[in-house]
Amino acid sequence: LLEAANYTTKGCTIFVVGQCSFLQGEDYFAAMEATVPSDKCLIADEIAKMFGAGYQAKFNRAIDDAVVQVYGESLLYNGRFQEAVPVFERELDVKRRRGDDKGSIASTYIQMGRASGSLGNYAVALRYYEEALQHNVLHFGTGHVSVASTQNNIAIVLKRQGKFDEALKMYEKALKTKIQALGPNHVAATLSVAATYKNMGVVEMTLGNLEKALELYEKALEIELKSLGSGHVSVADTKQNIGIVYSKLGNLSKRLELYREAHSIYLQALGPEHPKTKGIAPFI
């Protein structure tokens, strides 16, 4: 408990491994136990020095704050999205009261966006992501990876709302920001660029712009081949996507060629029983 309170007062992220049995509003100080009974007094003295006047209440509040942050992440991880949103709202209040920086506040807005988006509340998710973007820009500036990531989240929501033209524009912004932040030759940047090309390819294919979708997927494939090698699963995924475009274009022989190449990679990398290997097998 002392370590959790110490890190909480410094505004650091707390990672809890194992089961957390803390309850909101409990008197943690009074319930505190130690393996060696005499240590309890030593820990209590240290808490008093750390928190000063009213240390018991301050300590309990610090633990409550820590529990809020851990609990929200746990709910999101376990797919309990409806429960997660109000917990993240409380986390937001905690961070504001504590005076956390705008980047930290942005991260909570992003988690709220993820929970809302998972519930299908896309308008709400979009609002949270836009709040996160504003805070990230204010904290990091316009050319930071956190800004690019948030722009990408916004594009995903716009795509799910069927606002494809707006989604494409936001993907393009995210693409420029990634390159600005990391440089064109950074491994993380190039793979992130490839992922964005693929996302844009999905949107273009949905809009029926098949030639544009093909161009974007081929750009992604070129990056992945250089960065990951020809036997990587991501390369197979992209080849399969390109095969889908060729199928829509009526070029079935090209689709078959790409599907066979993708199947060969899946077989080698994942084995014959993997869902990706089994999923494409009937089409070759």
PDB file of C-alpha atoms in Angstrom:
ATOM      1  CA  LEU A   1       0.000   0.000   0.000  1.00  0.00           C
ATOM      2  CA  LEU A   2       2.787   2.400   0.862  1.00  0.00           C
ATOM      3  CA  GLU A   3       4.477   1.901  -2.482  1.00  0.00           C
ATOM      4  CA  ALA A   4       1.185   2.413  -4.346  1.00  0.00           C
ATOM      5  CA  ALA A   5       0.470   5.618  -2.442  1.00  0.00           C
ATOM      6  CA  ASN A   6       3.995   6.863  -2.993  1.00  0.00           C
ATOM      7  CA  TYR A   7       3.821   6.394  -6.748  1.00  0.00           C
ATOM      8  CA  THR A   8       0.302   7.783  -6.913  1.00  0.00           C
ATOM      9  CA  THR A   9       1.310  11.051  -5.272  1.00  0.00           C
ATOM     10  CA  LYS A  10       4.009  11.424  -7.906  1.00  0.00           C
ATOM     11  CA  GLY A  11       1.483  10.964 -10.699  1.00  0.00           C
ATOM     12  CA  CYS A  12       3.104   7.809 -12.051  1.00  0.00           C
ATOM     13  CA  THR A  13       1.294   4.939 -13.712  1.00  0.00           C
ATOM     14  CA  ILE A  14       0.760   1.946 -11.436  1.00  0.00           C
ATOM     15  CA  PHE A  15       0.831  -1.608 -12.759  1.00  0.00           C
ATOM     16  CA  VAL A  16      -0.743  -4.246 -10.516  1.00  0.00           C
ATOM     17  CA  VAL A  17       0.027  -7.905 -11.139  1.00  0.00           C
ATOM     18  CA  GLY A  18      -2.417 -10.347  -9.596  1.00  0.00           C
ATOM     19  CA  GLN A  19      -5.826  -9.861  -8.041  1.00  0.00           C
ATOM     20  CA  CYS A  20      -6.797  -6.488  -6.590  1.00  0.00           C
ATOM     21  CA  SER A  21      -9.244  -6.792  -3.698  1.00  0.00           C
ATOM     22  CA  PHE A  22      -9.335  -3.121  -2.689  1.00  0.00           C
ATOM     23  CA  LEU A  23     -12.757  -1.523  -2.270  1.00  0.00           C
ATOM     24  CA  GLN A  24     -13.536   2.129  -2.895  1.00  0.00           C
ATOM     25  CA  GLY A  25     -13.822   4.214   0.270  1.00  0.00           C
ATOM     26  CA  GLU A  26     -12.175   1.651   2.552  1.00  0.00           C
ATOM     27  CA  ASP A  27      -9.930   2.705   5.432  1.00  0.00           C
ATOM     28  CA  TYR A  28      -6.794   1.137   4.001  1.00  0.00           C
ATOM     29  CA  PHE A  29      -4.583   2.648   6.658  1.00  0.00           C
ATOM     30  CA  ALA A  30      -6.524   0.995   9.486  1.00  0.00           C
ATOM     31  CA  ALA A  31      -6.701  -2.330   7.617  1.00  0.00           C
ATOM     32  CA  MET A  32      -3.004  -2.407   6.837  1.00  0.00           C
ATOM     33  CA  GLU A  33      -1.127  -5.528   7.945  1.00  0.00           C
ATOM     34  CA  ALA A  34       2.532  -6.508   7.868  1.00  0.00           C
ATOM     35  CA  THR A  35       4.258  -9.893   7.829  1.00  0.00           C
ATOM     36  CA  VAL A  36       6.366  -8.751  10.764  1.00  0.00           C
ATOM     37  CA  PRO A  37       4.016  -6.962  13.203  1.00  0.00           C
ATOM     38  CA  SER A  38       6.639  -4.418  14.226  1.00  0.00           C
ATOM     39  CA  ASP A  39       6.954  -3.285  10.586  1.00  0.00           C
ATOM     40  CA  LYS A  40       3.435  -1.892  10.692  1.00  0.00           C
ATOM     41  CA  CYS A  41       4.545   0.930  12.965  1.00  0.00           C
ATOM     42  CA  LEU A  42       7.545   1.677  10.758  1.00  0.00           C
ATOM     43  CA  ILE A  43       5.326   1.851   7.658  1.00  0.00           C
ATOM     44  CA  ALA A  44       2.799   4.036   9.474  1.00  0.00           C
ATOM     45  CA  ASP A  45       5.578   6.440  10.478  1.00  0.00           C
ATOM     46  CA  GLU A  46       6.802   6.585   6.901  1.00  0.00           C
ATOM     47  CA  ILE A  47       3.279   7.332   5.642  1.00  0.00           C
ATOM     48  CA  ALA A  48       2.971  10.133   8.207  1.00  0.00           C
ATOM     49  CA  LYS A  49       6.241  11.679   6.975  1.00  0.00           C
ATOM     50  CA  MET A  50       5.204  11.310   3.339  1.00  0.00           C
ATOM     51  CA  PHE A  51       1.726  12.828   3.593  1.00  0.00           C
ATOM     52  CA  GLY A  52       2.032  15.190   6.541  1.00  0.00           C
ATOM     53  CA  ALA A  53      -1.012  16.560   8.371  1.00  0.00           C
ATOM     54  CA  GLY A  54      -4.111  14.404   7.900  1.00  0.00           C
ATOM     55  CA  TYR A  55      -1.918  11.622   6.579  1.00  0.00           C
ATOM     56  CA  GLN A  56      -4.413   8.791   7.149  1.00  0.00           C
ATOM     57  CA  ALA A  57      -7.135  10.404   5.004  1.00  0.00           C
ATOM     58  CA  LYS A  58      -4.583  11.460   2.354  1.00  0.00           C
ATOM     59  CA  PHE A  59      -3.163   7.953   2.217  1.00  0.00           C
ATOM     60  CA  ASN A  60      -6.619   6.409   1.822  1.00  0.00           C
ATOM     61  CA  ARG A  61      -7.457   8.912  -0.943  1.00  0.00           C
ATOM     62  CA  ALA A  62      -4.204   8.116  -2.744  1.00  0.00           C
ATOM     63  CA  ILE A  63      -4.987   4.395  -2.717  1.00  0.00           C
ATOM     64  CA  ASP A  64      -8.528   5.075  -3.938  1.00  0.00           C
ATOM     65  CA  ASP A  65      -7.076   7.080  -6.836  1.00  0.00           C
ATOM     66  CA  ALA A  66      -4.731   4.214  -7.683  1.00  0.00           C
ATOM     67  CA  VAL A  67      -7.586   1.704  -7.593  1.00  0.00           C
ATOM     68  CA  VAL A  68      -9.647   3.841 -10.004  1.00  0.00           C
ATOM     69  CA  GLN A  69      -6.867   3.778 -12.615  1.00  0.00           C
ATOM     70  CA  VAL A  70      -6.160   0.068 -12.251  1.00  0.00           C
ATOM     71  CA  TYR A  71      -9.857  -0.826 -12.210  1.00  0.00           C
ATOM     72  CA  GLY A  72     -10.688   1.062 -15.414  1.00  0.00           C
ATOM     73  CA  GLU A  73      -7.897  -0.663 -17.324  1.00  0.00           C
ATOM     74  CA  SER A  74      -9.027  -4.032 -15.957  1.00  0.00           C
ATOM     75  CA  LEU A  75     -12.638  -3.492 -17.037  1.00  0.00           C
ATOM     76  CA  LEU A  76     -11.549  -2.454 -20.535  1.00  0.00           C
ATOM     77  CA  TYR A  77      -9.238  -5.439 -20.852  1.00  0.00           C
ATOM     78  CA  ASN A  78     -12.019  -7.813 -19.813  1.00  0.00           C
ATOM     79  CA  GLY A  79     -14.537  -6.333 -22.242  1.00  0.00           C
ATOM     80  CA  ARG A  80     -16.756  -4.769 -19.566  1.00  0.00           C
ATOM     81  CA  PHE A  81     -17.098  -1.560 -21.551  1.00  0.00           C
ATOM     82  CA  GLN A  82     -20.354  -0.279 -20.046  1.00  0.00           C
ATOM     83  CA  GLU A  83     -18.828  -0.411 -16.565  1.00  0.00           C
ATOM     84  CA  ALA A  84     -15.508   1.042 -17.709  1.00  0.00           C
ATOM     85  CA  VAL A  85     -16.822   4.411 -18.947  1.00  0.00           C
ATOM     86  CA  PRO A  86     -17.928   5.820 -15.548  1.00  0.00           C
ATOM     87  CA  VAL A  87     -14.710   4.536 -13.954  1.00  0.00           C
ATOM     88  CA  PHE A  88     -12.667   6.424 -16.551  1.00  0.00           C
ATOM     89  CA  GLU A  89     -14.793   9.517 -15.896  1.00  0.00           C
ATOM     90  CA  ARG A  90     -13.782   9.263 -12.249  1.00  0.00           C
ATOM     91  CA  GLU A  91     -10.163   8.737 -13.307  1.00  0.00           C
ATOM     92  CA  LEU A  92     -10.423  11.961 -15.284  1.00  0.00           C
ATOM     93  CA  ASP A  93     -11.607  13.787 -12.159  1.00  0.00           C
ATOM     94  CA  VAL A  94      -8.719  12.281 -10.183  1.00  0.00           C
ATOM     95  CA  LYS A  95      -6.152  13.426 -12.723  1.00  0.00           C
ATOM     96  CA  ARG A  96      -7.568  16.942 -12.913  1.00  0.00           C
ATOM     97  CA  ARG A  97      -7.663  17.284  -9.142  1.00  0.00           C
ATOM     98  CA  ARG A  98      -4.121  15.981  -8.920  1.00  0.00           C
ATOM     99  CA  GLY A  99      -2.918  18.380 -11.620  1.00  0.00           C
ATOM    100  CA  ASP A 100      -1.743  15.744 -14.105  1.00  0.00           C
ATOM    101  CA  ASP A 101      -0.455  17.025 -17.422  1.00  0.00           C
ATOM    102  CA  LYS A 102      -2.571  17.207 -20.577  1.00  0.00           C
ATOM    103  CA  GLY A 103      -0.883  14.149 -22.070  1.00  0.00           C
ATOM    104  CA  SER A 104      -2.017  12.040 -19.125  1.00  0.00           C
ATOM    105  CA  ILE A 105      -5.548  13.432 -19.367  1.00  0.00           C
ATOM    106  CA  ALA A 106      -5.545  12.682 -23.105  1.00  0.00           C
ATOM    107  CA  SER A 107      -4.731   9.034 -22.390  1.00  0.00           C
ATOM    108  CA  THR A 108      -7.886   8.739 -20.246  1.00  0.00           C
ATOM    109  CA  TYR A 109     -10.009  10.328 -22.966  1.00  0.00           C
ATOM    110  CA  ILE A 110      -8.588   7.741 -25.377  1.00  0.00           C
ATOM    111  CA  GLN A 111      -9.599   4.892 -23.058  1.00  0.00           C
ATOM    112  CA  MET A 112     -13.093   6.405 -22.808  1.00  0.00           C
ATOM    113  CA  GLY A 113     -13.180   6.539 -26.604  1.00  0.00           C
ATOM    114  CA  ARG A 114     -12.189   2.887 -26.860  1.00  0.00           C
ATOM    115  CA  ALA A 115     -14.853   1.806 -24.390  1.00  0.00           C
ATOM    116  CA  SER A 116     -17.556   3.891 -26.100  1.00  0.00           C
ATOM    117  CA  GLY A 117     -16.521   2.721 -29.557  1.00  0.00           C
ATOM    118  CA  SER A 118     -16.634  -0.900 -28.447  1.00  0.00           C
ATOM    119  CA  LEU A 119     -20.217  -0.284 -27.325  1.00  0.00           C
ATOM    120  CA  GLY A 120     -21.074   1.123 -30.759  1.00  0.00           C
ATOM    121  CA  ASN A 121     -21.496   4.651 -29.378  1.00  0.00           C
ATOM    122  CA  TYR A 122     -19.441   6.154 -32.194  1.00  0.00           C
ATOM    123  CA  ALA A 123     -20.575   9.767 -31.775  1.00  0.00           C
ATOM    124  CA  VAL A 124     -19.560   9.663 -28.112  1.00  0.00           C
ATOM    125  CA  ALA A 125     -16.283   7.902 -28.946  1.00  0.00           C
ATOM    126  CA  LEU A 126     -15.537  10.551 -31.559  1.00  0.00           C
ATOM    127  CA  ARG A 127     -16.085  13.326 -29.012  1.00  0.00           C
ATOM    128  CA  TYR A 128     -13.685  11.683 -26.560  1.00  0.00           C
ATOM    129  CA  TYR A 129     -11.025  11.155 -29.230  1.00  0.00           C
ATOM    130  CA  GLU A 130     -11.324  14.775 -30.346  1.00  0.00           C
ATOM    131  CA  GLU A 131     -10.816  15.868 -26.730  1.00  0.00           C
ATOM    132  CA  ALA A 132      -7.762  13.596 -26.566  1.00  0.00           C
ATOM    133  CA  LEU A 133      -6.401  15.083 -29.780  1.00  0.00           C
ATOM    134  CA  GLN A 134      -6.718  18.636 -28.451  1.00  0.00           C
ATOM    135  CA  HIS A 135      -4.934  17.709 -25.220  1.00  0.00           C
ATOM    136  CA  ASN A 136      -2.177  15.808 -27.042  1.00  0.00           C
ATOM    137  CA  VAL A 137      -1.532  18.705 -29.425  1.00  0.00           C
ATOM    138  CA  LEU A 138      -1.355  21.138 -26.518  1.00  0.00           C
ATOM    139  CA  HIS A 139       1.016  18.864 -24.601  1.00  0.00           C
ATOM    140  CA  PHE A 140       3.227  17.383 -27.332  1.00  0.00           C
ATOM    141  CA  GLY A 141       2.786  19.688 -30.321  1.00  0.00           C
ATOM    142  CA  THR A 142       1.425  18.742 -33.731  1.00  0.00           C
ATOM    143  CA  GLY A 143       4.247  16.436 -34.806  1.00  0.00           C
ATOM    144  CA  HIS A 144       4.144  13.701 -32.151  1.00  0.00           C
ATOM    145  CA  VAL A 145       3.333   9.988 -32.396  1.00  0.00           C
ATOM    146  CA  SER A 146       0.591  10.358 -29.770  1.00  0.00           C
ATOM    147  CA  VAL A 147      -1.100  12.910 -32.010  1.00  0.00           C
ATOM    148  CA  ALA A 148      -0.815  10.556 -34.993  1.00  0.00           C
ATOM    149  CA  SER A 149      -2.243   7.661 -32.989  1.00  0.00           C
ATOM    150  CA  THR A 150      -5.223   9.754 -31.896  1.00  0.00           C
ATOM    151  CA  GLN A 151      -5.830  10.933 -35.465  1.00  0.00           C
ATOM    152  CA  ASN A 152      -5.818   7.285 -36.504  1.00  0.00           C
ATOM    153  CA  ASN A 153      -8.400   6.469 -33.817  1.00  0.00           C
ATOM    154  CA  ILE A 154     -10.626   9.273 -35.102  1.00  0.00           C
ATOM    155  CA  ALA A 155     -10.304   7.949 -38.662  1.00  0.00           C
ATOM    156  CA  ILE A 156     -11.370   4.475 -37.522  1.00  0.00           C
ATOM    157  CA  VAL A 157     -14.502   5.863 -35.866  1.00  0.00           C
ATOM    158  CA  LEU A 158     -15.356   7.978 -38.914  1.00  0.00           C
ATOM    159  CA  LYS A 159     -15.013   4.873 -41.072  1.00  0.00           C
ATOM    160  CA  ARG A 160     -17.359   2.934 -38.796  1.00  0.00           C
ATOM    161  CA  GLN A 161     -19.848   5.791 -39.023  1.00  0.00           C
ATOM    162  CA  GLY A 162     -19.762   5.493 -42.800  1.00  0.00           C
ATOM    163  CA  LYS A 163     -18.093   8.902 -43.187  1.00  0.00           C
ATOM    164  CA  PHE A 164     -15.546   7.541 -45.621  1.00  0.00           C
ATOM    165  CA  ASP A 165     -14.348  10.789 -47.171  1.00  0.00           C
ATOM    166  CA  GLU A 166     -13.709  12.284 -43.730  1.00  0.00           C
ATOM    167  CA  ALA A 167     -12.005   9.079 -42.631  1.00  0.00           C
ATOM    168  CA  LEU A 168      -9.626   9.201 -45.599  1.00  0.00           C
ATOM    169  CA  LYS A 169      -8.686  12.799 -44.826  1.00  0.00           C
ATOM    170  CA  MET A 170      -7.963  11.910 -41.209  1.00  0.00           C
ATOM    171  CA  TYR A 171      -5.911   8.855 -42.218  1.00  0.00           C
ATOM    172  CA  GLU A 172      -3.874  11.154 -44.471  1.00  0.00           C
ATOM    173  CA  LYS A 173      -3.302  13.541 -41.555  1.00  0.00           C
ATOM    174  CA  ALA A 174      -2.207  10.639 -39.355  1.00  0.00           C
ATOM    175  CA  LEU A 175       0.165   9.491 -42.093  1.00  0.00           C
ATOM    176  CA  LYS A 176       1.831  12.905 -42.346  1.00  0.00           C
ATOM    177  CA  THR A 177       2.094  13.221 -38.580  1.00  0.00           C
ATOM    178  CA  LYS A 178       3.745   9.791 -38.232  1.00  0.00           C
ATOM    179  CA  ILE A 179       6.358  10.624 -40.842  1.00  0.00           C
ATOM    180  CA  GLN A 180       6.921  14.058 -39.298  1.00  0.00           C
ATOM    181  CA  ALA A 181       7.356  12.533 -35.832  1.00  0.00           C
ATOM    182  CA  LEU A 182       9.630   9.598 -36.650  1.00  0.00           C
ATOM    183  CA  GLY A 183      11.104  10.327 -40.045  1.00  0.00           C
ATOM    184  CA  PRO A 184      10.463   8.407 -43.277  1.00  0.00           C
ATOM    185  CA  ASN A 185      13.039   5.672 -42.610  1.00  0.00           C
ATOM    186  CA  HIS A 186      12.265   4.777 -38.995  1.00  0.00           C
ATOM    187  CA  VAL A 187      11.133   1.135 -38.692  1.00  0.00           C
ATOM    188  CA  ALA A 188       8.177   1.970 -36.441  1.00  0.00           C
ATOM    189  CA  ALA A 189       7.182   4.791 -38.773  1.00  0.00           C
ATOM    190  CA  THR A 190       7.345   2.687 -41.930  1.00  0.00           C
ATOM    191  CA  LEU A 191       5.269  -0.140 -40.442  1.00  0.00           C
ATOM    192  CA  SER A 192       2.775   2.351 -39.055  1.00  0.00           C
ATOM    193  CA  VAL A 193       2.602   3.977 -42.490  1.00  0.00           C
ATOM    194  CA  ALA A 194       1.955   0.550 -44.023  1.00  0.00           C
ATOM    195  CA  ALA A 195      -0.890  -0.040 -41.559  1.00  0.00           C
ATOM    196  CA  THR A 196      -2.406   3.318 -42.480  1.00  0.00           C
ATOM    197  CA  TYR A 197      -2.129   2.555 -46.190  1.00  0.00           C
ATOM    198  CA  LYS A 198      -4.058  -0.663 -45.552  1.00  0.00           C
ATOM    199  CA  ASN A 199      -6.726   1.163 -43.572  1.00  0.00           C
ATOM    200  CA  MET A 200      -7.073   3.678 -46.388  1.00  0.00           C
ATOM    201  CA  GLY A 201      -7.241   0.784 -48.847  1.00  0.00           C
ATOM    202  CA  VAL A 202     -10.227  -0.635 -46.959  1.00  0.00           C
ATOM    203  CA  VAL A 203     -12.026   2.705 -47.215  1.00  0.00           C
ATOM    204  CA  GLU A 204     -11.258   3.125 -50.914  1.00  0.00           C
ATOM    205  CA  MET A 205     -12.451  -0.416 -51.623  1.00  0.00           C
ATOM    206  CA  THR A 206     -15.673   0.281 -49.703  1.00  0.00           C
ATOM    207  CA  LEU A 207     -16.182   3.384 -51.838  1.00  0.00           C
ATOM    208  CA  GLY A 208     -15.645   1.282 -54.969  1.00  0.00           C
ATOM    209  CA  ASN A 209     -12.355   2.994 -55.849  1.00  0.00           C
ATOM    210  CA  LEU A 210     -10.660  -0.303 -56.610  1.00  0.00           C
ATOM    211  CA  GLU A 211      -7.658   1.028 -58.523  1.00  0.00           C
ATOM    212  CA  LYS A 212      -6.876   3.443 -55.667  1.00  0.00           C
ATOM    213  CA  ALA A 213      -7.320   0.650 -53.119  1.00  0.00           C
ATOM    214  CA  LEU A 214      -4.923  -1.530 -55.122  1.00  0.00           C
ATOM    215  CA  GLU A 215      -2.346   1.259 -55.203  1.00  0.00           C
ATOM    216  CA  LEU A 216      -2.527   1.715 -51.411  1.00  0.00           C
ATOM    217  CA  TYR A 217      -2.308  -2.002 -50.656  1.00  0.00           C
ATOM    218  CA  GLU A 218       0.695  -2.370 -52.960  1.00  0.00           C
ATOM    219  CA  LYS A 219       2.449   0.512 -51.182  1.00  0.00           C
ATOM    220  CA  ALA A 220       1.805  -1.242 -47.882  1.00  0.00           C
ATOM    221  CA  LEU A 221       3.130  -4.543 -49.270  1.00  0.00           C
ATOM    222  CA  GLU A 222       6.321  -2.898 -50.517  1.00  0.00           C
ATOM    223  CA  ILE A 223       7.012  -1.479 -47.046  1.00  0.00           C
ATOM    224  CA  GLU A 224       6.241  -4.739 -45.281  1.00  0.00           C
ATOM    225  CA  LEU A 225       8.464  -6.785 -47.584  1.00  0.00           C
ATOM    226  CA  LYS A 226      11.384  -4.445 -46.899  1.00  0.00           C
ATOM    227  CA  SER A 227      10.779  -4.199 -43.146  1.00  0.00           C
ATOM    228  CA  LEU A 228       9.490  -7.669 -42.239  1.00  0.00           C
ATOM    229  CA  GLY A 229      10.654 -10.028 -44.967  1.00  0.00           C
ATOM    230  CA  SER A 230       8.689 -12.157 -47.393  1.00  0.00           C
ATOM    231  CA  GLY A 231       7.644 -14.792 -44.855  1.00  0.00           C
ATOM    232  CA  HIS A 232       5.853 -12.556 -42.371  1.00  0.00           C
ATOM    233  CA  VAL A 233       2.158 -13.006 -41.575  1.00  0.00           C
ATOM    234  CA  SER A 234       1.461  -9.304 -42.215  1.00  0.00           C
ATOM    235  CA  VAL A 235       2.797  -9.766 -45.748  1.00  0.00           C
ATOM    236  CA  ALA A 236       0.370 -12.657 -46.231  1.00  0.00           C
ATOM    237  CA  ASP A 237      -2.516 -10.545 -44.880  1.00  0.00           C
ATOM    238  CA  THR A 238      -1.745  -7.777 -47.362  1.00  0.00           C
ATOM    239  CA  LYS A 239      -1.419 -10.203 -50.252  1.00  0.00           C
ATOM    240  CA  GLN A 240      -4.813 -11.604 -49.373  1.00  0.00           C
ATOM    241  CA  ASN A 241      -6.281  -8.080 -49.349  1.00  0.00           C
ATOM    242  CA  ILE A 242      -4.754  -7.376 -52.753  1.00  0.00           C
ATOM    243  CA  GLY A 243      -6.237 -10.652 -53.968  1.00  0.00           C
ATOM    244  CA  ILE A 244      -9.675  -9.464 -52.861  1.00  0.00           C
ATOM    245  CA  VAL A 245      -9.270  -6.276 -54.898  1.00  0.00           C
ATOM    246  CA  TYR A 246      -8.226  -8.264 -57.983  1.00  0.00           C
ATOM    247  CA  SER A 247     -11.262 -10.481 -57.491  1.00  0.00           C
ATOM    248  CA  LYS A 248     -13.518  -7.406 -57.504  1.00  0.00           C
ATOM    249  CA  LEU A 249     -11.712  -6.213 -60.633  1.00  0.00           C
ATOM    250  CA  GLY A 250     -12.508  -9.540 -62.289  1.00  0.00           C
ATOM    251  CA  ASN A 251      -8.894 -10.725 -62.432  1.00  0.00           C
ATOM    252  CA  LEU A 252      -9.420 -14.157 -60.865  1.00  0.00           C
ATOM    253  CA  SER A 253      -6.100 -15.634 -61.981  1.00  0.00           C
ATOM    254  CA  LYS A 254      -4.214 -12.865 -60.156  1.00  0.00           C
ATOM    255  CA  ARG A 255      -6.386 -13.381 -57.095  1.00  0.00           C
ATOM    256  CA  LEU A 256      -5.571 -17.116 -57.122  1.00  0.00           C
ATOM    257  CA  GLU A 257      -1.845 -16.396 -57.419  1.00  0.00           C
ATOM    258  CA  LEU A 258      -1.898 -14.045 -54.416  1.00  0.00           C
ATOM    259  CA  TYR A 259      -4.085 -16.346 -52.339  1.00  0.00           C
ATOM    260  CA  ARG A 260      -1.681 -19.232 -52.939  1.00  0.00           C
ATOM    261  CA  GLU A 261       1.258 -17.051 -51.892  1.00  0.00           C
ATOM    262  CA  ALA A 262      -0.600 -15.949 -48.757  1.00  0.00           C
ATOM    263  CA  HIS A 263      -1.557 -19.556 -47.936  1.00  0.00           C
ATOM    264  CA  SER A 264       2.047 -20.675 -48.294  1.00  0.00           C
ATOM    265  CA  ILE A 265       3.171 -18.006 -45.803  1.00  0.00           C
ATOM    266  CA  TYR A 266       0.405 -18.850 -43.335  1.00  0.00           C
ATOM    267  CA  LEU A 267       1.257 -22.545 -43.586  1.00  0.00           C
ATOM    268  CA  GLN A 268       4.942 -21.916 -42.901  1.00  0.00           C
ATOM    269  CA  ALA A 269       4.487 -19.265 -40.196  1.00  0.00           C
ATOM    270  CA  LEU A 270       1.357 -20.455 -38.409  1.00  0.00           C
ATOM    271  CA  GLY A 271       0.886 -24.108 -39.280  1.00  0.00           C
ATOM    272  CA  PRO A 272      -1.976 -25.957 -41.012  1.00  0.00           C
ATOM    273  CA  GLU A 273      -4.464 -25.688 -38.114  1.00  0.00           C
ATOM    274  CA  HIS A 274      -4.398 -21.926 -37.682  1.00  0.00           C
ATOM    275  CA  PRO A 275      -7.669 -20.142 -38.610  1.00  0.00           C
ATOM    276  CA  LYS A 276      -5.891 -17.960 -41.193  1.00  0.00           C
ATOM    277  CA  THR A 277      -4.429 -21.007 -42.934  1.00  0.00           C
ATOM    278  CA  LYS A 278      -7.750 -22.838 -42.854  1.00  0.00           C
ATOM    279  CA  GLY A 279      -9.714 -19.749 -43.879  1.00  0.00           C
ATOM    280  CA  ILE A 280      -7.916 -19.172 -47.161  1.00  0.00           C
ATOM    281  CA  ALA A 281      -7.413 -22.857 -48.082  1.00  0.00           C
ATOM    282  CA  PRO A 282     -10.822 -23.362 -49.772  1.00  0.00           C
ATOM    283  CA  PHE A 283     -10.067 -20.536 -52.219  1.00  0.00           C
ATOM    284  CA  ILE A 284      -6.849 -21.939 -53.645  1.00  0.00           C
TER     285      ILE A 284
END
